Amino acid sequence: MKAEIVQLPKILDPRGNLTFFQNENQIPFIIQRVFWIYDVPGGDKRGGHAYKTQSEIIIALSGSFDVKIHDGKSEKIFSLNRSYYGLLVHPMAWRQMENFSTNALAFVASDARYNAEDYIRDFEQFKQMSNV
Ligand code: TYD
């Protein structure tokens, strides 16, 4: 499977908890870009593509959603619902994000700047490229 959950530090405090990650410690790459997905209408899906070379970490900063990962052979669903769990997604992993709760906030940190050329948007092509 080309994705795994990483548990991030959680600094418990009666004033409110704190979680963090930084380059090359909790994540195995240098962050080049962050983006977030929010206000997803009930029932809608995001993603539906793979990256050829990019890695990223996906965190449910608020609310919950599922990330369906396909590695070209099998599929696994990761449910994200805690802000101290990150889903590390490696290159050549097909991802779809779905079942967003109301007010879900999906935060993503990536090891690359936005590059449309790095996307594979056709699932059949993805499977062919994965199984060579
Ligand atoms: P896309 O990655 O297809 O969204 P998702 O995978 O969540 O469904 O991106 C949607 C649009 O936003 C697309 O036109 C490209 C643009 N975009 C950027 O310009 N920069 C970015 O960093 C990202 C993630 C998307």
PDB file of C-alpha atoms and ligand atoms in Angstrom:
ATOM      1  CA  MET A   1       0.000   0.000   0.000  1.00  0.00           C
ATOM      2  CA  LYS A   2       1.374   3.375  -0.969  1.00  0.00           C
ATOM      3  CA  ALA A   3      -0.062   5.211   2.025  1.00  0.00           C
ATOM      4  CA  GLU A   4       0.196   5.002   5.784  1.00  0.00           C
ATOM      5  CA  ILE A   5      -1.075   6.755   8.879  1.00  0.00           C
ATOM      6  CA  VAL A   6       1.507   8.679  10.896  1.00  0.00           C
ATOM      7  CA  GLN A   7       0.770   9.751  14.432  1.00  0.00           C
ATOM      8  CA  LEU A   8       1.867  13.330  14.993  1.00  0.00           C
ATOM      9  CA  PRO A   9       3.022  14.753  18.328  1.00  0.00           C
ATOM     10  CA  LYS A  10       0.191  15.809  20.603  1.00  0.00           C
ATOM     11  CA  ILE A  11       1.079  18.252  23.349  1.00  0.00           C
ATOM     12  CA  LEU A  12      -1.738  17.891  25.863  1.00  0.00           C
ATOM     13  CA  ASP A  13      -2.560  21.065  27.750  1.00  0.00           C
ATOM     14  CA  PRO A  14      -5.581  22.089  29.797  1.00  0.00           C
ATOM     15  CA  ARG A  15      -5.530  25.320  27.770  1.00  0.00           C
ATOM     16  CA  GLY A  16      -5.978  23.315  24.560  1.00  0.00           C
ATOM     17  CA  ASN A  17      -3.906  20.717  22.731  1.00  0.00           C
ATOM     18  CA  LEU A  18      -1.204  21.378  20.167  1.00  0.00           C
ATOM     19  CA  THR A  19       0.078  19.275  17.274  1.00  0.00           C
ATOM     20  CA  PHE A  20       2.852  20.027  14.788  1.00  0.00           C
ATOM     21  CA  PHE A  21       5.073  18.613  12.103  1.00  0.00           C
ATOM     22  CA  GLN A  22       8.179  19.997  10.501  1.00  0.00           C
ATOM     23  CA  ASN A  23      10.382  19.280   7.537  1.00  0.00           C
ATOM     24  CA  GLU A  24      12.055  15.889   7.614  1.00  0.00           C
ATOM     25  CA  ASN A  25      11.100  15.031  11.205  1.00  0.00           C
ATOM     26  CA  GLN A  26       7.507  13.824  11.358  1.00  0.00           C
ATOM     27  CA  ILE A  27       7.306  13.830   7.564  1.00  0.00           C
ATOM     28  CA  PRO A  28       9.952  12.364   5.226  1.00  0.00           C
ATOM     29  CA  PHE A  29      10.129  15.340   2.860  1.00  0.00           C
ATOM     30  CA  ILE A  30      10.590  19.090   2.573  1.00  0.00           C
ATOM     31  CA  ILE A  31       7.313  20.980   2.235  1.00  0.00           C
ATOM     32  CA  GLN A  32       6.997  23.037  -0.951  1.00  0.00           C
ATOM     33  CA  ARG A  33       3.279  23.731  -0.859  1.00  0.00           C
ATOM     34  CA  VAL A  34       0.255  23.534   1.400  1.00  0.00           C
ATOM     35  CA  PHE A  35      -3.402  23.736   0.482  1.00  0.00           C
ATOM     36  CA  TRP A  36      -6.692  22.963   2.160  1.00  0.00           C
ATOM     37  CA  ILE A  37     -10.120  21.773   1.098  1.00  0.00           C
ATOM     38  CA  TYR A  38     -13.207  23.043   2.888  1.00  0.00           C
ATOM     39  CA  ASP A  39     -16.927  23.776   2.386  1.00  0.00           C
ATOM     40  CA  VAL A  40     -17.351  20.433   0.621  1.00  0.00           C
ATOM     41  CA  PRO A  41     -21.077  19.934  -0.064  1.00  0.00           C
ATOM     42  CA  GLY A  42     -22.544  16.764   1.496  1.00  0.00           C
ATOM     43  CA  GLY A  43     -21.932  13.720  -0.703  1.00  0.00           C
ATOM     44  CA  ASP A  44     -19.307  15.356  -2.912  1.00  0.00           C
ATOM     45  CA  LYS A  45     -15.894  13.795  -3.638  1.00  0.00           C
ATOM     46  CA  ARG A  46     -12.461  15.327  -4.190  1.00  0.00           C
ATOM     47  CA  GLY A  47      -9.298  13.883  -5.628  1.00  0.00           C
ATOM     48  CA  GLY A  48      -9.801  11.126  -8.146  1.00  0.00           C
ATOM     49  CA  HIS A  49      -6.225  11.179  -9.396  1.00  0.00           C
ATOM     50  CA  ALA A  50      -2.665  10.074  -8.664  1.00  0.00           C
ATOM     51  CA  TYR A  51       0.585  11.990  -8.751  1.00  0.00           C
ATOM     52  CA  LYS A  52       3.521  10.568 -10.674  1.00  0.00           C
ATOM     53  CA  THR A  53       6.199  11.918  -8.349  1.00  0.00           C
ATOM     54  CA  GLN A  54       4.605  13.955  -5.551  1.00  0.00           C
ATOM     55  CA  SER A  55       4.272  12.876  -1.931  1.00  0.00           C
ATOM     56  CA  GLU A  56       1.895  14.522   0.482  1.00  0.00           C
ATOM     57  CA  ILE A  57       0.452  14.323   3.962  1.00  0.00           C
ATOM     58  CA  ILE A  58      -3.290  14.763   4.456  1.00  0.00           C
ATOM     59  CA  ILE A  59      -4.740  15.767   7.835  1.00  0.00           C
ATOM     60  CA  ALA A  60      -8.355  16.217   8.972  1.00  0.00           C
ATOM     61  CA  LEU A  61      -7.770  19.439  10.913  1.00  0.00           C
ATOM     62  CA  SER A  62     -11.477  19.547  11.663  1.00  0.00           C
ATOM     63  CA  GLY A  63     -14.352  17.132  11.128  1.00  0.00           C
ATOM     64  CA  SER A  64     -13.813  13.887   9.265  1.00  0.00           C
ATOM     65  CA  PHE A  65     -13.543  12.328   5.804  1.00  0.00           C
ATOM     66  CA  ASP A  66     -12.334   9.132   4.158  1.00  0.00           C
ATOM     67  CA  VAL A  67      -9.385   8.821   1.795  1.00  0.00           C
ATOM     68  CA  LYS A  68      -9.668   5.870  -0.564  1.00  0.00           C
ATOM     69  CA  ILE A  69      -6.225   4.796  -1.748  1.00  0.00           C
ATOM     70  CA  HIS A  70      -5.572   2.423  -4.654  1.00  0.00           C
ATOM     71  CA  ASP A  71      -1.999   1.331  -5.315  1.00  0.00           C
ATOM     72  CA  GLY A  72      -2.713  -0.234  -8.696  1.00  0.00           C
ATOM     73  CA  LYS A  73      -3.473  -3.621  -7.179  1.00  0.00           C
ATOM     74  CA  SER A  74      -5.674  -3.138  -4.129  1.00  0.00           C
ATOM     75  CA  GLU A  75      -7.704  -0.502  -2.382  1.00  0.00           C
ATOM     76  CA  LYS A  76      -7.784   0.656   1.214  1.00  0.00           C
ATOM     77  CA  ILE A  77      -9.944   3.254   2.940  1.00  0.00           C
ATOM     78  CA  PHE A  78      -8.380   5.455   5.613  1.00  0.00           C
ATOM     79  CA  SER A  79     -10.829   7.342   7.840  1.00  0.00           C
ATOM     80  CA  LEU A  80      -9.372  10.574   9.111  1.00  0.00           C
ATOM     81  CA  ASN A  81     -11.088  12.147  12.101  1.00  0.00           C
ATOM     82  CA  ARG A  82      -8.339  13.348  14.461  1.00  0.00           C
ATOM     83  CA  SER A  83      -6.101  16.356  13.911  1.00  0.00           C
ATOM     84  CA  TYR A  84      -3.039  14.429  15.228  1.00  0.00           C
ATOM     85  CA  TYR A  85      -3.193  11.713  12.576  1.00  0.00           C
ATOM     86  CA  GLY A  86      -1.745  12.333   9.131  1.00  0.00           C
ATOM     87  CA  LEU A  87      -2.100  10.137   6.078  1.00  0.00           C
ATOM     88  CA  LEU A  88       1.205   9.990   4.235  1.00  0.00           C
ATOM     89  CA  VAL A  89       0.494   9.365   0.551  1.00  0.00           C
ATOM     90  CA  HIS A  90       3.397   8.306  -1.657  1.00  0.00           C
ATOM     91  CA  PRO A  91       3.738   8.825  -5.412  1.00  0.00           C
ATOM     92  CA  MET A  92       1.656   6.634  -7.755  1.00  0.00           C
ATOM     93  CA  ALA A  93      -1.203   6.243  -5.266  1.00  0.00           C
ATOM     94  CA  TRP A  94      -4.679   6.893  -6.624  1.00  0.00           C
ATOM     95  CA  ARG A  95      -6.631   8.900  -4.042  1.00  0.00           C
ATOM     96  CA  GLN A  96     -10.228   9.878  -3.651  1.00  0.00           C
ATOM     97  CA  MET A  97     -11.556  11.870  -0.700  1.00  0.00           C
ATOM     98  CA  GLU A  98     -15.181  11.321   0.277  1.00  0.00           C
ATOM     99  CA  ASN A  99     -17.726  11.199   3.117  1.00  0.00           C
ATOM    100  CA  PHE A 100     -16.825  14.705   4.265  1.00  0.00           C
ATOM    101  CA  SER A 101     -18.576  15.695   7.490  1.00  0.00           C
ATOM    102  CA  THR A 102     -20.111  19.120   7.895  1.00  0.00           C
ATOM    103  CA  ASN A 103     -17.324  21.672   8.449  1.00  0.00           C
ATOM    104  CA  ALA A 104     -14.579  19.174   7.509  1.00  0.00           C
ATOM    105  CA  LEU A 105     -11.228  20.839   6.870  1.00  0.00           C
ATOM    106  CA  ALA A 106      -8.692  18.773   4.905  1.00  0.00           C
ATOM    107  CA  PHE A 107      -5.167  20.138   5.167  1.00  0.00           C
ATOM    108  CA  VAL A 108      -2.507  18.911   2.709  1.00  0.00           C
ATOM    109  CA  ALA A 109       1.260  19.498   2.716  1.00  0.00           C
ATOM    110  CA  SER A 110       3.119  18.465  -0.425  1.00  0.00           C
ATOM    111  CA  ASP A 111       6.755  18.034  -1.402  1.00  0.00           C
ATOM    112  CA  ALA A 112       6.212  19.818  -4.727  1.00  0.00           C
ATOM    113  CA  ARG A 113       4.796  22.998  -6.144  1.00  0.00           C
ATOM    114  CA  TYR A 114       1.606  22.669  -8.188  1.00  0.00           C
ATOM    115  CA  ASN A 115       2.337  20.967 -11.491  1.00  0.00           C
ATOM    116  CA  ALA A 116      -0.545  19.833 -13.710  1.00  0.00           C
ATOM    117  CA  GLU A 117       1.901  17.547 -15.573  1.00  0.00           C
ATOM    118  CA  ASP A 118       2.355  15.427 -12.450  1.00  0.00           C
ATOM    119  CA  TYR A 119      -1.324  14.365 -12.364  1.00  0.00           C
ATOM    120  CA  ILE A 120      -2.696  11.086 -13.692  1.00  0.00           C
ATOM    121  CA  ARG A 121      -6.444  11.608 -13.997  1.00  0.00           C
ATOM    122  CA  ASP A 122      -7.415   8.456 -15.896  1.00  0.00           C
ATOM    123  CA  PHE A 123      -7.779   5.394 -13.642  1.00  0.00           C
ATOM    124  CA  GLU A 124      -7.171   2.844 -16.416  1.00  0.00           C
ATOM    125  CA  GLN A 125      -3.999   4.659 -17.418  1.00  0.00           C
ATOM    126  CA  PHE A 126      -2.978   4.744 -13.756  1.00  0.00           C
ATOM    127  CA  LYS A 127      -3.441   0.972 -13.413  1.00  0.00           C
ATOM    128  CA  GLN A 128      -1.429   0.357 -16.563  1.00  0.00           C
ATOM    129  CA  MET A 129       1.379   2.627 -15.372  1.00  0.00           C
ATOM    130  CA  SER A 130       1.355   0.969 -11.893  1.00  0.00           C
ATOM    131  CA  ASN A 131       1.576  -2.579 -13.129  1.00  0.00           C
ATOM    132  CA  VAL A 132       4.501  -2.298 -15.496  1.00  0.00           C
TER     133      VAL A 132
HETATM  134  P1  TYD B   1      -7.323  19.267  -7.920  1.00  0.00           P
HETATM  135  O1  TYD B   1      -5.965  18.880  -7.463  1.00  0.00           O
HETATM  136  O2  TYD B   1      -7.856  18.610  -9.152  1.00  0.00           O
HETATM  137  O3  TYD B   1      -8.372  19.103  -6.737  1.00  0.00           O
HETATM  138  P2  TYD B   1      -8.851  17.762  -5.972  1.00  0.00           P
HETATM  139  O4  TYD B   1      -7.806  16.743  -6.165  1.00  0.00           O
HETATM  140  O5  TYD B   1      -9.005  18.151  -4.551  1.00  0.00           O
HETATM  141  O6  TYD B   1     -10.177  17.385  -6.516  1.00  0.00           O
HETATM  142  O7  TYD B   1      -7.319  20.839  -8.115  1.00  0.00           O
HETATM  143  C1  TYD B   1      -8.503  21.561  -8.415  1.00  0.00           C
HETATM  144  C2  TYD B   1      -8.106  22.840  -9.167  1.00  0.00           C
HETATM  145  O8  TYD B   1      -7.296  23.673  -8.351  1.00  0.00           O
HETATM  146  C3  TYD B   1      -7.318  22.563 -10.438  1.00  0.00           C
HETATM  147  O9  TYD B   1      -7.822  23.410 -11.451  1.00  0.00           O
HETATM  148  C4  TYD B   1      -5.909  22.994 -10.133  1.00  0.00           C
HETATM  149  C5  TYD B   1      -6.056  23.988  -9.003  1.00  0.00           C
HETATM  150  N1  TYD B   1      -4.955  23.883  -8.026  1.00  0.00           N
HETATM  151  C6  TYD B   1      -3.945  24.822  -8.045  1.00  0.00           C
HETATM  152  O10 TYD B   1      -3.926  25.741  -8.868  1.00  0.00           O
HETATM  153  N2  TYD B   1      -2.948  24.722  -7.111  1.00  0.00           N
HETATM  154  C7  TYD B   1      -2.924  23.726  -6.195  1.00  0.00           C
HETATM  155  O11 TYD B   1      -1.989  23.662  -5.349  1.00  0.00           O
HETATM  156  C8  TYD B   1      -3.972  22.742  -6.197  1.00  0.00           C
HETATM  157  C9  TYD B   1      -3.983  21.605  -5.216  1.00  0.00           C
HETATM  158  C10 TYD B   1      -4.970  22.858  -7.122  1.00  0.00           C
END
